[in-house]
Short mmCIF file of C-alpha atoms (C1' of nucleotides) in Angstrom, two decimals:
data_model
loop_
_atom_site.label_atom_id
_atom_site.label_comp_id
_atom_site.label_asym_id
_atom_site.label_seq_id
_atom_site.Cartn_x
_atom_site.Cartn_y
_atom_site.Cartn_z
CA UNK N 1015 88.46 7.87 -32.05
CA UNK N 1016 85.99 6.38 -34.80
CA UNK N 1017 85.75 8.62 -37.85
CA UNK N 1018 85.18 12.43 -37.43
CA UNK N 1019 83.74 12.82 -41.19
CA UNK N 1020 84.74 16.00 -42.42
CA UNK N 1021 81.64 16.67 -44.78
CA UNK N 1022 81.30 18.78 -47.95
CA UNK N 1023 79.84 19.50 -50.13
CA UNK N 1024 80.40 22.97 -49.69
CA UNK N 1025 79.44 25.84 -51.08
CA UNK N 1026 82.21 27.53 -51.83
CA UNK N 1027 85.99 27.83 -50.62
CA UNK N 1028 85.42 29.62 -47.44
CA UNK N 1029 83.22 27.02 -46.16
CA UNK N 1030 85.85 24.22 -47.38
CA UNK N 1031 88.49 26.36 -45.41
CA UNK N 1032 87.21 27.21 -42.19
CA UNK N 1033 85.89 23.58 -42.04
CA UNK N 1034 89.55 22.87 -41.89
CA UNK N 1035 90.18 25.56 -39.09
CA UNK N 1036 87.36 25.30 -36.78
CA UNK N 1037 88.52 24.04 -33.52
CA UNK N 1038 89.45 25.54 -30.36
CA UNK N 1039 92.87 25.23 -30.63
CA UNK N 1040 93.54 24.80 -34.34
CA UNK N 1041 94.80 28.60 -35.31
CA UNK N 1042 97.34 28.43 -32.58
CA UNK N 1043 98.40 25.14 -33.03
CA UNK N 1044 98.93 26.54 -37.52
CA UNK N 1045 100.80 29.29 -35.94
CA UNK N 1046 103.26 27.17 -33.54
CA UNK N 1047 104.34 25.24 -36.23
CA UNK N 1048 104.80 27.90 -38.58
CA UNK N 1049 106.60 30.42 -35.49
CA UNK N 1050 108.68 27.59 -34.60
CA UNK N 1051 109.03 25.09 -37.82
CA UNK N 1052 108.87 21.89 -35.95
CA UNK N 1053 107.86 20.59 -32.41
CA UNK N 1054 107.59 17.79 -30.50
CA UNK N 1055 104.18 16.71 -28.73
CA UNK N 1056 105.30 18.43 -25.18
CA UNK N 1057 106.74 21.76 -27.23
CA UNK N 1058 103.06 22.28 -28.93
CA UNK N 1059 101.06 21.72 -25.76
CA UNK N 1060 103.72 23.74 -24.22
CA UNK N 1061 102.82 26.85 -26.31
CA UNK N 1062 98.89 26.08 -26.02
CA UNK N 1063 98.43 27.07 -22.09
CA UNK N 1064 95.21 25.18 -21.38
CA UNK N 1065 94.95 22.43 -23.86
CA UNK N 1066 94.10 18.79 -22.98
CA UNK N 1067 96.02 16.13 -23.78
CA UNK N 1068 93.19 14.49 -25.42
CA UNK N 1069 92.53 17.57 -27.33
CA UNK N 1070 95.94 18.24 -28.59
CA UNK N 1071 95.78 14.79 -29.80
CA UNK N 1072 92.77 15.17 -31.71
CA UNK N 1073 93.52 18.30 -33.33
CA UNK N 1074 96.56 17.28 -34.49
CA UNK N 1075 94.75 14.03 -35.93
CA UNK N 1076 92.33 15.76 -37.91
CA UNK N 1077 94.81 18.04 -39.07
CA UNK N 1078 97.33 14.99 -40.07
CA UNK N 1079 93.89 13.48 -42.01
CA UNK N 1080 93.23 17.06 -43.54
CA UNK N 1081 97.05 16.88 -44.74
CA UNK N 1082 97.76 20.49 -42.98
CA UNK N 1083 100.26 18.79 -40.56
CA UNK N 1084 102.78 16.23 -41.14
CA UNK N 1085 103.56 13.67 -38.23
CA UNK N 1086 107.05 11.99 -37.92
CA UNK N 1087 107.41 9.11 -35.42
CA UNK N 1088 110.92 7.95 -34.37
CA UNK N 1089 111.19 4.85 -33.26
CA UNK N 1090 113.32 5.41 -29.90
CA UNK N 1091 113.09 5.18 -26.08
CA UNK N 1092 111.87 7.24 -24.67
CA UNK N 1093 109.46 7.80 -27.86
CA UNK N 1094 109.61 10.95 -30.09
CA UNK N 1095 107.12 12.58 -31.96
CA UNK N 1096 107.44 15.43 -34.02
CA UNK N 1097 105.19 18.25 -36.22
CA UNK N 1098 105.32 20.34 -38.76
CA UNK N 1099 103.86 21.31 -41.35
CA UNK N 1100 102.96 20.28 -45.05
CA UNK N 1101 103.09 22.55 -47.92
CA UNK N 1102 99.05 22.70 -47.83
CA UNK N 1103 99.79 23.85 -43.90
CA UNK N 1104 102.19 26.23 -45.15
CA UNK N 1105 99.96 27.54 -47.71
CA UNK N 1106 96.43 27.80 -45.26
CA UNK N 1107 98.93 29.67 -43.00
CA UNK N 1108 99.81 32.00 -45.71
CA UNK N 1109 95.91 32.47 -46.54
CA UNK N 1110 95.56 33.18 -42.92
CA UNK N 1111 97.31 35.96 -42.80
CA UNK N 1112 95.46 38.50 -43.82
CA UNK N 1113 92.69 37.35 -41.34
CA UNK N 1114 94.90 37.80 -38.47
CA UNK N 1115 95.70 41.44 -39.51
CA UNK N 1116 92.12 41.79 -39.37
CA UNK N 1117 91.68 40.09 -36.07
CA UNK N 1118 94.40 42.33 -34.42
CA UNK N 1119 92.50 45.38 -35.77
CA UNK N 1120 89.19 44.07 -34.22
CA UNK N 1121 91.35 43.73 -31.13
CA UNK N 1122 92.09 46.92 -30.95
CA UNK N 1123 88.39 48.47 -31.52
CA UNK N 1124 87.30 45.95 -28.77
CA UNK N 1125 89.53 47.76 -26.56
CA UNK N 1126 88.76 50.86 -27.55
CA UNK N 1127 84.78 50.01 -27.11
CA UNK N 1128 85.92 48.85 -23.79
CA UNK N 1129 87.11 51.84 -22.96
CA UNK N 1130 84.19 53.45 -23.63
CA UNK N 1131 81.63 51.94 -22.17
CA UNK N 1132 83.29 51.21 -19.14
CA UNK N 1133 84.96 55.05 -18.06
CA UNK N 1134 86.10 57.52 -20.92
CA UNK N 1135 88.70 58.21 -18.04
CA UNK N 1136 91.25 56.64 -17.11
CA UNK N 1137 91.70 52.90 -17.06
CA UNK N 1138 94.79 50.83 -16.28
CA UNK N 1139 95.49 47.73 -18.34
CA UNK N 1140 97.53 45.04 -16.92
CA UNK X 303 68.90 34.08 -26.62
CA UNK X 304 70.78 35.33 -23.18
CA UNK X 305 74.07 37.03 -24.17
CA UNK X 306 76.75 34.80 -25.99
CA UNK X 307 79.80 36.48 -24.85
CA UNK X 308 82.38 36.18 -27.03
CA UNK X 309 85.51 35.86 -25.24
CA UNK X 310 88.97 36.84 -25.02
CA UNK X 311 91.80 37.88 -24.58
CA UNK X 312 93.28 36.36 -27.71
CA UNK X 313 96.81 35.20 -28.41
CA UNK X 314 96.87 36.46 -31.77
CA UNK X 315 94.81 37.92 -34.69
CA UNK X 316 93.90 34.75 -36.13
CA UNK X 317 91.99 33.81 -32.99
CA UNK X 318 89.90 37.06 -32.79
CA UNK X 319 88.79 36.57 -36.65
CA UNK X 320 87.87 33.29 -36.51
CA UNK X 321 85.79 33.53 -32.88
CA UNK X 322 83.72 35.66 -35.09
CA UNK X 323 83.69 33.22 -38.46
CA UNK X 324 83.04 30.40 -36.51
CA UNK X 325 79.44 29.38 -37.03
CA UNK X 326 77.94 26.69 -39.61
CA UNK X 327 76.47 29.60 -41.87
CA UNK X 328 78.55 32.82 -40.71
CA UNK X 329 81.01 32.25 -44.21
CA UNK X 330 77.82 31.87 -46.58
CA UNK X 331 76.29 34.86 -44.92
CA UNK X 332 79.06 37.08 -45.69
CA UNK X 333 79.70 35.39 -48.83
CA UNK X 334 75.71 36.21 -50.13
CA UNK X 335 75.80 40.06 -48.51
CA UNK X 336 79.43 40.45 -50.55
CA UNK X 337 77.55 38.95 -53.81
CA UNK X 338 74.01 40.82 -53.46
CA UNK X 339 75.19 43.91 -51.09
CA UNK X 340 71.74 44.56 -49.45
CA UNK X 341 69.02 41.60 -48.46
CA UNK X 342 65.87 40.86 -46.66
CA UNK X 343 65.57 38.05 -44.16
CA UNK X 344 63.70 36.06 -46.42
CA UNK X 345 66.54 36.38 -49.62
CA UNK X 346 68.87 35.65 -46.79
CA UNK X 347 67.08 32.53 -45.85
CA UNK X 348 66.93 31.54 -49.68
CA UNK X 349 70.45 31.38 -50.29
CA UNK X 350 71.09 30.13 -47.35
CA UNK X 351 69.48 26.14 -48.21
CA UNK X 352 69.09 24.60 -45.06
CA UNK X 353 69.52 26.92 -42.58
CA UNK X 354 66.51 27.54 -39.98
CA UNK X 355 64.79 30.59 -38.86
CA UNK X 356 66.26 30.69 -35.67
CA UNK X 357 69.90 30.26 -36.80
CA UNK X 358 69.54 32.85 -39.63
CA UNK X 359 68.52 34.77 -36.67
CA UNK X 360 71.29 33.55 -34.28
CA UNK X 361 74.02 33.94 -36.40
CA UNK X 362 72.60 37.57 -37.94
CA UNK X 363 72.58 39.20 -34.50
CA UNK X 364 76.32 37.37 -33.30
CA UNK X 365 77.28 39.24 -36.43
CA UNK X 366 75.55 42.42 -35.85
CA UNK X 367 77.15 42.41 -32.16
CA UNK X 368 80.34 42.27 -33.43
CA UNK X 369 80.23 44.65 -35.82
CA UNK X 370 80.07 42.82 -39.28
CA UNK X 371 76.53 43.29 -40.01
CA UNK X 372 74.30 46.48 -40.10
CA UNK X 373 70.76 45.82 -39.78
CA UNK X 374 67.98 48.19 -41.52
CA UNK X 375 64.57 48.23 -39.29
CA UNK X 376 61.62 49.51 -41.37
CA UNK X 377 58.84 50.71 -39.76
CA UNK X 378 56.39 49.28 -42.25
CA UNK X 379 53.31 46.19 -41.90
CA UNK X 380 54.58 43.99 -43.22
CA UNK X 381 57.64 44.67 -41.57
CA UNK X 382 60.88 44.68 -43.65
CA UNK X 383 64.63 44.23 -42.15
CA UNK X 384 67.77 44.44 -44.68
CA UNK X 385 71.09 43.91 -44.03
CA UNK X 386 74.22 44.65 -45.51
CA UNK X 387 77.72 44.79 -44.69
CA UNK X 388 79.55 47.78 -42.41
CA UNK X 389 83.15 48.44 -43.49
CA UNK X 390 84.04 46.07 -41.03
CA UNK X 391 82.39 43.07 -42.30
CA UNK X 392 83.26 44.15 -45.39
CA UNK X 393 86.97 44.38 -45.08
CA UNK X 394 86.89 41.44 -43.16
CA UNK X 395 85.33 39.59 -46.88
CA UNK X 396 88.30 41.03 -48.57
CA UNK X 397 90.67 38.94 -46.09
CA UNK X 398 88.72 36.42 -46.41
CA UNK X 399 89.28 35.82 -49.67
CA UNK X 400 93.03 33.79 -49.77
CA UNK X 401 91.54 31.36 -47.66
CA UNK X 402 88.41 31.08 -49.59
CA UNK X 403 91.36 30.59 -52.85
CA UNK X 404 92.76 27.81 -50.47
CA UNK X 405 89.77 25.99 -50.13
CA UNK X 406 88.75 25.79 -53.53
CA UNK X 407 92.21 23.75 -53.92
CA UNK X 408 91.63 21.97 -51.45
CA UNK X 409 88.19 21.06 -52.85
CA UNK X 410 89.94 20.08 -56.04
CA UNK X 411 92.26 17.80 -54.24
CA UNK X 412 89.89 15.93 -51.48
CA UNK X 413 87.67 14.93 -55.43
CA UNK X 414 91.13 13.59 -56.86
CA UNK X 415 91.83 11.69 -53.31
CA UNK X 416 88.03 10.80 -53.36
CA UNK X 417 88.56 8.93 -57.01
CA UNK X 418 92.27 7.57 -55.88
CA UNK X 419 90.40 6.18 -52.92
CA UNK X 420 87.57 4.08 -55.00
CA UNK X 421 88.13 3.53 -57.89
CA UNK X 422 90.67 4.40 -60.45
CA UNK X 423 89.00 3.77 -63.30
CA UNK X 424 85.92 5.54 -64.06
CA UNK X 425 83.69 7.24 -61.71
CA UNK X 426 80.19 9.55 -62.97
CA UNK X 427 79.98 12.11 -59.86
CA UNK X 428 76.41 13.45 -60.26
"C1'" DC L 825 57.18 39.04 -43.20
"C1'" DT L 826 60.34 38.76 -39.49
"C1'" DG L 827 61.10 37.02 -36.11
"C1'" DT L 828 60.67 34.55 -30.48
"C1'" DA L 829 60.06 30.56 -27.48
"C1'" DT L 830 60.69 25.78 -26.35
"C1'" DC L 831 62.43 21.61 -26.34
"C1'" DC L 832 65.70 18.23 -27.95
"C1'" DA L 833 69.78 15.64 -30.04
"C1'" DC L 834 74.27 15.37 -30.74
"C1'" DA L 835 78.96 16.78 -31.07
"C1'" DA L 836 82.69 19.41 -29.13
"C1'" DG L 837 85.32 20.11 -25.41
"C1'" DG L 838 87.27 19.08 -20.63
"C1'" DA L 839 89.04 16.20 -16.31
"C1'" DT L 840 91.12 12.41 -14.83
"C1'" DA L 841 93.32 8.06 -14.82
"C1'" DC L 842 95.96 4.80 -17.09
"C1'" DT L 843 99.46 2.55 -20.83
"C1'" DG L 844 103.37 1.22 -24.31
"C1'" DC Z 313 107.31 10.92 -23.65
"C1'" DA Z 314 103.31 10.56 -26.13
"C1'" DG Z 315 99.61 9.26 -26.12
"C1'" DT Z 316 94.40 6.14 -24.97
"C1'" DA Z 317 90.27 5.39 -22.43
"C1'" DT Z 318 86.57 6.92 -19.91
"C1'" DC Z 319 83.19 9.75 -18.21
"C1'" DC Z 320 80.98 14.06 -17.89
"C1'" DT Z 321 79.52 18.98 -18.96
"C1'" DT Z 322 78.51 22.36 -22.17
"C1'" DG Z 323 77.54 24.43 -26.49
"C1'" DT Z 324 75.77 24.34 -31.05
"C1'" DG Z 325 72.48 23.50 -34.12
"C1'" DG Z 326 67.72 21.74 -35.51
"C1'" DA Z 327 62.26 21.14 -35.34
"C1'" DT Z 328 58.27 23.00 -34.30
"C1'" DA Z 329 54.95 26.18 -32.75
"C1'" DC Z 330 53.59 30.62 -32.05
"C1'" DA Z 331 53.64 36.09 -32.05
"C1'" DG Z 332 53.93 41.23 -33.53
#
DNA sequence: CTGTATCCACAAGGATACTG
DNA sequence: CAGTATCCTTGTGGATACAG
């Protein structure tokens, strides 16, 4: 995979922070492990409809270099892998929360916009 | 610039906040309207080192679109634009801030694993 | 001063096949 | 089961020039 250098020197937190969280699948992958506690590789990509293997993988690498996610190997047949997280993984997820009460509110006003532009009438949602 | 549609439907809060943080300068942006409240394009582009006109741009309208950013035409020659935060953008700062907390730790402990890494001894970090 | 318009490089992401 | 390896497409960001 060479040597995805995660750069600073940032700026300030945020930038240090979302550096760490940037990636398609990385939010859900933080919340799976925190939902759940710990999963195996087929569990995680179960709960990420969509995801490529390869992806998955990488994530998961960069996370395991950015010590969010903690990667136990046991040494069986047929292998098993499994994830969860560290205590900095634990703590981002913490710092994340008030984002995603944010993010559900900006769901909602979406919707809402939605609404609006489309027919003030009604509209069902499935 | 065509349109850049950002995309649902998201699996959970998280997702929608960070679809609209995601962007190399979208955290400084916020961080310098929190700091300085009201700016020009040009004070933007200041404390902003680095970025290019047609990022600043980019990013400012992404932002605008989704409701962060409020953008104040004047009707002048020269022509001045400011821009500030709506409530929005604003509240979405405030939740910013734990992560922005998190990352400042984390800042501090990538420099200690940076000096583990070399050299135990002494190190001058300009 | 505040932007567009182009063109370009590179990295991120995806599909598929294969392996220990 | 848990990945690699490979190839390919797309998106993101940057440089430069020009315009209202």
């Amino acid at each position: 995979m060479s040597d995805t250098v995660r750069c600073g020197p940032y700026v300030c937190g945020i930038d240090a922070a979302l550096d760490v969280v940037s990636g398609k699948w990385k939010g859900l992958i933080l919340w799976e492990l925190v939902e759940h506690g710990t999963l195996r590789f087929a569990q995680l990509r179960r709960g990420l409809p969509g995801v490529s293997e390869k992806m998955l993988t990488q994530h998961l690498r960069e996370m395991e270099q950015d010590g969010l996610v903690r990667r136990q190997v046991y040494a069986e047949v047929p292998p098993r892998v499994e994830y969860s997280l560290t205590e900095a993984g634990a703590a981002l997820s913490a710092a994340l929360e008030p984002l995603g009460d944010w993010g559900r509110e900006r769901i909602l006003r979406e919707e809402i916009a939605l609404v609006d532009h489309a027919d003030a009438s009604r509209m069902p949602r499935p």
